[in-house]
Amino acid sequence: MRQEGDVLPSRSPLVGNLPFGGRPISSPHSTFHTTTERLAMHRRDFLTAAVAAAASSTLPALGKAAHQHQEESHSAGHATYASPREATQSEREKIAFVTATYAATGIKKPDFLAIVDVDPASATYSQVIERVPMPELDDELHHFGWNACSSCHGDPKHMRRFLVVPGLKSTRIHIIDVADPRHPKMHKVIQPEEIISKTNLTGPHTVHCLSTGEIMISMLGDAKGNLPGGFLLLDDKFKVAGRWDPDKSGMTFNYDFWYQPRKNVMVSSEWGAPNTIKDGFKPADVAAGKYGKRLNFWDWDKRRIVETVDLGDAGLIPLEVRFHHE
């Protein structure tokens, strides 16, 4: 539903990108705020993707904001890049895609994908110029990703056109067509029943594309919301292809992951089971061992864990994984 000039107001019901402690993040170039400061130590304090533009204080200067997947201008044509360095030298983004959730607000409305104008020369700069509402309630949109990215660079069969937007709570996976980045359309919704029947997994989190055109998604739990979770594969037609990992991988928890096929390595981190996080964060659950504290290093080709690093009490709940690029 198009809402021209729509700027998220102060005290918006939407849950945003917050640090621990629930303090809202704002920037001098944005009016994105949340009410999550009223939900002290709620599990929302962990979530770092919804309304990602809230933390984009460096956006006007750098043209890149952490934890959001931004669309290139029309002239870039949904480009992929051969390297991070090449990406930083490209034209700055003019459109940002931002997940927005009503989780934990008491408001019964569907989450949505907000399309934000981030072109300083535009008359609608910093405004929400379009919304793509999810078809059902209680998704809890979180991280999301592209159907194709730099892993498919140079492959004309796999173009960067679709956003893969999971619901952390619902286990629905939304495929959104952004061929027209200012007017995205819902392309397909993969229902949890299909995912569970084919993989025994729930709680989709991180989305990464693979060089094959497949899409890999980390999953927090099994069909009943218990540990350990695993990794879901979608084919390039957005059909559930099965699991990437073997059933008995040795993994205890799951959360984020990043892979580097040239080095034959993948690193995954740990959070908690869907049943642990669904009712909010409780410090006693950490002491009870219901949250992770390890990093798993995988042999990418053999799809097995080759080393696990225990970070100890000083490294509890390791979340995001990123490689340091030269």
GROMACS .gro file of C-alpha atoms in nm:
model
  326
    1MET     CA    1   0.000   0.000   0.000
    2ARG     CA    2   0.156   0.325  -0.112
    3GLN     CA    3   0.175   0.600   0.146
    4GLU     CA    4   0.356   0.897  -0.002
    5GLY     CA    5   0.547   1.106   0.243
    6ASP     CA    6   0.518   0.839   0.509
    7VAL     CA    7   0.789   0.890   0.773
    8LEU     CA    8   0.787   0.662   1.074
    9PRO     CA    9   0.706   0.895   1.363
   10SER     CA   10   0.865   0.917   1.702
   11ARG     CA   11   0.725   0.649   1.936
   12SER     CA   12   0.638   0.429   1.639
   13PRO     CA   13   0.497   0.087   1.734
   14LEU     CA   14   0.757  -0.079   1.516
   15VAL     CA   15   1.041  -0.265   1.680
   16GLY     CA   16   1.379  -0.142   1.563
   17ASN     CA   17   1.749  -0.208   1.571
   18LEU     CA   18   1.839  -0.175   1.938
   19PRO     CA   19   2.147  -0.229   2.150
   20PHE     CA   20   2.132  -0.430   2.470
   21GLY     CA   21   1.929  -0.242   2.727
   22GLY     CA   22   1.650  -0.142   2.491
   23ARG     CA   23   1.758   0.215   2.417
   24PRO     CA   24   1.633   0.338   2.078
   25ILE     CA   25   1.886   0.439   1.817
   26SER     CA   26   1.820   0.747   1.610
   27SER     CA   27   2.015   0.954   1.365
   28PRO     CA   28   2.002   1.325   1.278
   29HIS     CA   29   1.886   1.219   0.932
   30SER     CA   30   1.598   0.997   1.045
   31THR     CA   31   1.294   0.996   1.269
   32PHE     CA   32   1.293   0.621   1.326
   33HIS     CA   33   1.227   0.536   1.689
   34THR     CA   34   1.066   0.248   1.876
   35THR     CA   35   0.881   0.168   2.194
   36THR     CA   36   1.107  -0.119   2.288
   37GLU     CA   37   1.273   0.079   2.566
   38ARG     CA   38   0.958  -0.009   2.760
   39LEU     CA   39   1.035  -0.380   2.722
   40ALA     CA   40   1.345  -0.405   2.941
   41MET     CA   41   1.566  -0.706   2.859
   42HIS     CA   42   1.304  -0.836   2.617
   43ARG     CA   43   1.427  -1.070   2.345
   44ARG     CA   44   1.382  -0.786   2.099
   45ASP     CA   45   1.704  -0.650   2.248
   46PHE     CA   46   1.884  -0.925   2.061
   47LEU     CA   47   1.723  -0.865   1.724
   48THR     CA   48   1.928  -0.646   1.499
   49ALA     CA   49   1.767  -0.647   1.159
   50ALA     CA   50   1.412  -0.516   1.184
   51VAL     CA   51   1.387  -0.147   1.099
   52ALA     CA   52   1.757  -0.153   1.023
   53ALA     CA   53   1.757   0.204   0.899
   54ALA     CA   54   1.723   0.318   1.259
   55ALA     CA   55   2.092   0.258   1.310
   56SER     CA   56   2.205   0.409   0.982
   57SER     CA   57   2.366   0.724   1.117
   58THR     CA   58   2.650   0.665   0.871
   59LEU     CA   59   2.414   0.615   0.577
   60PRO     CA   60   2.425   0.965   0.427
   61ALA     CA   61   2.805   0.976   0.449
   62LEU     CA   62   2.885   0.626   0.332
   63GLY     CA   63   2.590   0.514   0.128
   64LYS     CA   64   2.609   0.178   0.307
   65ALA     CA   65   2.438   0.083   0.635
   66ALA     CA   66   2.505  -0.227   0.840
   67HIS     CA   67   2.227  -0.487   0.861
   68GLN     CA   68   2.021  -0.371   0.571
   69HIS     CA   69   2.011  -0.488   0.216
   70GLN     CA   70   1.994  -0.186  -0.008
   71GLU     CA   71   1.895  -0.163  -0.370
   72GLU     CA   72   2.129  -0.005  -0.623
   73SER     CA   73   1.992   0.270  -0.842
   74HIS     CA   74   1.819   0.178  -1.166
   75SER     CA   75   2.141   0.243  -1.359
   76ALA     CA   76   2.319  -0.029  -1.162
   77GLY     CA   77   2.054  -0.278  -1.270
   78HIS     CA   78   2.047  -0.499  -0.958
   79ALA     CA   79   2.419  -0.547  -0.995
   80THR     CA   80   2.638  -0.797  -0.814
   81TYR     CA   81   3.005  -0.732  -0.753
   82ALA     CA   82   3.322  -0.932  -0.789
   83SER     CA   83   3.460  -0.814  -0.455
   84PRO     CA   84   3.372  -0.598  -0.153
   85ARG     CA   85   3.616  -0.336  -0.281
   86GLU     CA   86   3.433  -0.317  -0.612
   87ALA     CA   87   3.105  -0.276  -0.428
   88THR     CA   88   3.238   0.018  -0.226
   89GLN     CA   89   3.337   0.192  -0.550
   90SER     CA   90   2.991   0.159  -0.704
   91GLU     CA   91   2.723   0.426  -0.724
   92ARG     CA   92   2.561   0.491  -0.390
   93GLU     CA   93   2.224   0.336  -0.320
   94LYS     CA   94   1.907   0.536  -0.365
   95ILE     CA   95   1.659   0.289  -0.218
   96ALA     CA   96   1.678   0.095   0.111
   97PHE     CA   97   1.469  -0.209   0.201
   98VAL     CA   98   1.385  -0.224   0.571
   99THR     CA   99   1.200  -0.496   0.761
  100ALA     CA  100   0.945  -0.365   1.011
  101THR     CA  101   0.777  -0.580   1.275
  102TYR     CA  102   0.495  -0.533   1.523
  103ALA     CA  103   0.627  -0.816   1.740
  104ALA     CA  104   0.585  -0.756   2.115
  105THR     CA  105   0.387  -0.435   2.062
  106GLY     CA  106   0.039  -0.578   2.115
  107ILE     CA  107  -0.066  -0.441   1.775
  108LYS     CA  108  -0.229  -0.702   1.554
  109LYS     CA  109  -0.110  -0.594   1.212
  110PRO     CA  110   0.106  -0.774   0.957
  111ASP     CA  111   0.475  -0.696   0.952
  112PHE     CA  112   0.591  -0.522   0.637
  113LEU     CA  113   0.884  -0.441   0.415
  114ALA     CA  114   0.938  -0.066   0.402
  115ILE     CA  115   1.092   0.096   0.095
  116VAL     CA  116   1.288   0.400   0.207
  117ASP     CA  117   1.421   0.677  -0.015
  118VAL     CA  118   1.788   0.733   0.076
  119ASP     CA  119   1.875   0.968  -0.211
  120PRO     CA  120   1.966   1.308  -0.060
  121ALA     CA  121   1.867   1.477  -0.386
  122SER     CA  122   1.516   1.334  -0.375
  123ALA     CA  123   1.209   1.525  -0.259
  124THR     CA  124   1.110   1.218  -0.052
  125TYR     CA  125   1.454   1.166   0.104
  126SER     CA  126   1.441   0.964   0.432
  127GLN     CA  127   1.073   0.882   0.382
  128VAL     CA  128   0.893   0.551   0.349
  129ILE     CA  129   0.766   0.565  -0.009
  130GLU     CA  130   0.607   0.217  -0.023
  131ARG     CA  131   0.513  -0.074   0.201
  132VAL     CA  132   0.480  -0.442   0.119
  133PRO     CA  133   0.265  -0.596   0.394
  134MET     CA  134   0.303  -0.964   0.473
  135PRO     CA  135  -0.011  -1.170   0.400
  136GLU     CA  136  -0.047  -1.303   0.757
  137LEU     CA  137   0.010  -1.194   1.117
  138ASP     CA  138   0.287  -1.282   1.363
  139ASP     CA  139   0.581  -1.335   1.128
  140GLU     CA  140   0.839  -1.136   1.323
  141LEU     CA  141   1.050  -1.032   1.026
  142HIS     CA  142   1.418  -1.029   1.108
  143HIS     CA  143   1.718  -1.083   0.878
  144PHE     CA  144   1.668  -1.116   0.503
  145GLY     CA  145   1.877  -1.150   0.189
  146TRP     CA  146   1.896  -1.170  -0.189
  147ASN     CA  147   1.825  -1.464  -0.416
  148ALA     CA  148   2.156  -1.390  -0.589
  149CYS     CA  149   2.459  -1.193  -0.478
  150SER     CA  150   2.834  -1.187  -0.538
  151SER     CA  151   2.852  -1.566  -0.528
  152CYS     CA  152   2.660  -1.557  -0.858
  153HIS     CA  153   2.856  -1.266  -1.005
  154GLY     CA  154   2.883  -1.300  -1.382
  155ASP     CA  155   2.617  -1.573  -1.404
  156PRO     CA  156   2.339  -1.449  -1.635
  157LYS     CA  157   2.107  -1.732  -1.521
  158HIS     CA  158   2.090  -1.602  -1.165
  159MET     CA  159   2.012  -1.234  -1.146
  160ARG     CA  160   1.961  -1.037  -0.826
  161ARG     CA  161   1.590  -0.969  -0.839
  162PHE     CA  162   1.419  -1.124  -0.536
  163LEU     CA  163   1.438  -1.062  -0.164
  164VAL     CA  164   1.409  -1.368   0.062
  165VAL     CA  165   1.235  -1.249   0.380
  166PRO     CA  166   1.180  -1.510   0.655
  167GLY     CA  167   0.949  -1.485   0.954
  168LEU     CA  168   1.154  -1.585   1.258
  169LYS     CA  169   0.844  -1.675   1.458
  170SER     CA  170   0.614  -1.807   1.185
  171THR     CA  171   0.869  -2.002   0.975
  172ARG     CA  172   0.705  -1.853   0.668
  173ILE     CA  173   0.950  -1.746   0.398
  174HIS     CA  174   0.840  -1.458   0.175
  175ILE     CA  175   0.982  -1.409  -0.174
  176ILE     CA  176   0.946  -1.046  -0.284
  177ASP     CA  177   1.006  -0.935  -0.643
  178VAL     CA  178   1.198  -0.607  -0.652
  179ALA     CA  179   1.241  -0.578  -1.028
  180ASP     CA  180   1.086  -0.236  -0.973
  181PRO     CA  181   1.257  -0.141  -0.646
  182ARG     CA  182   1.012   0.140  -0.571
  183HIS     CA  183   0.712  -0.090  -0.613
  184PRO     CA  184   0.803  -0.442  -0.496
  185LYS     CA  185   0.549  -0.722  -0.524
  186MET     CA  186   0.495  -1.038  -0.321
  187HIS     CA  187   0.603  -1.324  -0.549
  188LYS     CA  188   0.560  -1.633  -0.331
  189VAL     CA  189   0.515  -1.745   0.028
  190ILE     CA  190   0.666  -2.073   0.143
  191GLN     CA  191   0.452  -2.208   0.425
  192PRO     CA  192   0.593  -2.364   0.745
  193GLU     CA  193   0.413  -2.694   0.685
  194GLU     CA  194   0.617  -2.755   0.370
  195ILE     CA  195   0.944  -2.659   0.539
  196ILE     CA  196   0.878  -2.883   0.839
  197SER     CA  197   0.767  -3.181   0.631
  198LYS     CA  198   1.079  -3.169   0.413
  199THR     CA  199   1.347  -3.063   0.664
  200ASN     CA  200   1.212  -3.090   1.023
  201LEU     CA  201   1.335  -2.733   1.079
  202THR     CA  202   1.183  -2.406   1.211
  203GLY     CA  203   1.298  -2.055   1.302
  204PRO     CA  204   1.462  -1.918   0.983
  205HIS     CA  205   1.730  -1.659   1.047
  206THR     CA  206   2.020  -1.577   0.811
  207VAL     CA  207   1.978  -1.587   0.432
  208HIS     CA  208   2.273  -1.634   0.195
  209CYS     CA  209   2.276  -1.712  -0.174
  210LEU     CA  210   2.510  -1.979  -0.312
  211SER     CA  211   2.702  -1.988  -0.640
  212THR     CA  212   2.467  -2.262  -0.765
  213GLY     CA  213   2.171  -2.025  -0.747
  214GLU     CA  214   2.043  -2.205  -0.438
  215ILE     CA  215   1.960  -2.013  -0.120
  216MET     CA  216   2.077  -2.129   0.221
  217ILE     CA  217   1.901  -2.027   0.543
  218SER     CA  218   2.011  -2.096   0.899
  219MET     CA  219   1.732  -2.243   1.113
  220LEU     CA  220   1.723  -2.216   1.492
  221GLY     CA  221   1.530  -2.530   1.582
  222ASP     CA  222   1.353  -2.847   1.482
  223ALA     CA  223   0.983  -2.898   1.403
  224LYS     CA  224   0.894  -2.877   1.774
  225GLY     CA  225   1.102  -2.565   1.837
  226ASN     CA  226   1.382  -2.752   2.011
  227LEU     CA  227   1.755  -2.766   1.943
  228PRO     CA  228   1.973  -2.797   1.748
  229GLY     CA  229   1.833  -2.654   1.421
  230GLY     CA  230   2.022  -2.674   1.094
  231PHE     CA  231   2.042  -2.526   0.746
  232LEU     CA  232   1.762  -2.510   0.488
  233LEU     CA  233   1.819  -2.508   0.111
  234LEU     CA  234   1.587  -2.350  -0.146
  235ASP     CA  235   1.648  -2.410  -0.515
  236ASP     CA  236   1.663  -2.125  -0.766
  237LYS     CA  237   1.286  -2.156  -0.821
  238PHE     CA  238   1.224  -2.108  -0.447
  239LYS     CA  239   1.125  -2.467  -0.384
  240VAL     CA  240   1.234  -2.639  -0.063
  241ALA     CA  241   1.526  -2.859  -0.170
  242GLY     CA  242   1.599  -3.009   0.174
  243ARG     CA  243   1.875  -2.963   0.430
  244TRP     CA  244   2.231  -2.857   0.361
  245ASP     CA  245   2.372  -3.019   0.674
  246PRO     CA  246   2.350  -3.387   0.775
  247ASP     CA  247   2.101  -3.469   1.051
  248LYS     CA  248   2.381  -3.557   1.294
  249SER     CA  249   2.621  -3.270   1.236
  250GLY     CA  250   2.732  -3.230   1.598
  251MET     CA  251   2.591  -2.877   1.616
  252THR     CA  252   2.431  -2.782   1.949
  253PHE     CA  253   2.283  -2.439   1.871
  254ASN     CA  254   2.249  -2.235   1.555
  255TYR     CA  255   2.219  -1.870   1.462
  256ASP     CA  256   2.421  -1.677   1.201
  257PHE     CA  257   2.669  -1.807   0.943
  258TRP     CA  258   2.908  -1.696   0.674
  259TYR     CA  259   3.092  -1.906   0.419
  260GLN     CA  260   3.399  -1.873   0.198
  261PRO     CA  261   3.414  -2.152  -0.063
  262ARG     CA  262   3.759  -2.046  -0.185
  263LYS     CA  263   3.890  -2.132   0.161
  264ASN     CA  264   3.653  -2.430   0.199
  265VAL     CA  265   3.521  -2.290   0.526
  266MET     CA  266   3.196  -2.185   0.689
  267VAL     CA  267   3.160  -2.031   1.035
  268SER     CA  268   2.834  -2.053   1.230
  269SER     CA  269   2.741  -1.897   1.565
  270GLU     CA  270   2.497  -1.978   1.844
  271TRP     CA  271   2.185  -1.826   1.997
  272GLY     CA  272   1.895  -2.026   2.144
  273ALA     CA  273   1.611  -2.260   2.050
  274PRO     CA  274   1.281  -2.113   1.923
  275ASN     CA  275   1.113  -2.238   2.240
  276THR     CA  276   1.369  -2.052   2.452
  277ILE     CA  277   1.343  -1.715   2.280
  278LYS     CA  278   0.970  -1.706   2.206
  279ASP     CA  279   0.865  -1.579   2.552
  280GLY     CA  280   1.142  -1.327   2.598
  281PHE     CA  281   1.497  -1.322   2.724
  282LYS     CA  282   1.554  -1.450   3.078
  283PRO     CA  283   1.902  -1.421   3.230
  284ALA     CA  284   1.841  -1.745   3.420
  285ASP     CA  285   1.821  -1.926   3.086
  286VAL     CA  286   2.181  -1.827   3.017
  287ALA     CA  287   2.298  -1.975   3.347
  288ALA     CA  288   2.095  -2.287   3.267
  289GLY     CA  289   2.286  -2.335   2.943
  290LYS     CA  290   1.995  -2.253   2.714
  291TYR     CA  291   2.202  -2.012   2.506
  292GLY     CA  292   2.515  -2.090   2.311
  293LYS     CA  293   2.875  -1.974   2.351
  294ARG     CA  294   3.060  -2.146   2.067
  295LEU     CA  295   3.168  -2.088   1.709
  296ASN     CA  296   3.156  -2.382   1.472
  297PHE     CA  297   3.399  -2.412   1.181
  298TRP     CA  298   3.276  -2.628   0.894
  299ASP     CA  299   3.440  -2.805   0.603
  300TRP     CA  300   3.231  -2.643   0.331
  301ASP     CA  301   3.270  -2.920   0.074
  302LYS     CA  302   3.208  -3.207   0.316
  303ARG     CA  303   2.938  -3.019   0.509
  304ARG     CA  304   3.069  -3.118   0.850
  305ILE     CA  305   3.205  -2.944   1.159
  306VAL     CA  306   3.582  -2.975   1.184
  307GLU     CA  307   3.644  -2.752   1.485
  308THR     CA  308   3.443  -2.586   1.761
  309VAL     CA  309   3.573  -2.293   1.965
  310ASP     CA  310   3.418  -2.247   2.310
  311LEU     CA  311   3.425  -1.876   2.393
  312GLY     CA  312   3.354  -1.937   2.762
  313ASP     CA  313   3.162  -1.709   2.994
  314ALA     CA  314   3.328  -1.404   2.837
  315GLY     CA  315   3.182  -1.495   2.498
  316LEU     CA  316   2.825  -1.590   2.576
  317ILE     CA  317   2.569  -1.577   2.296
  318PRO     CA  318   2.793  -1.499   1.997
  319LEU     CA  319   2.563  -1.356   1.733
  320GLU     CA  320   2.668  -1.214   1.396
  321VAL     CA  321   2.945  -1.368   1.186
  322ARG     CA  322   3.136  -1.164   0.928
  323PHE     CA  323   3.467  -1.221   0.753
  324HIS     CA  324   3.719  -0.939   0.757
  325HIS     CA  325   3.760  -0.835   0.394
  326GLU     CA  326   4.082  -0.683   0.269
   0.00000   0.00000   0.00000
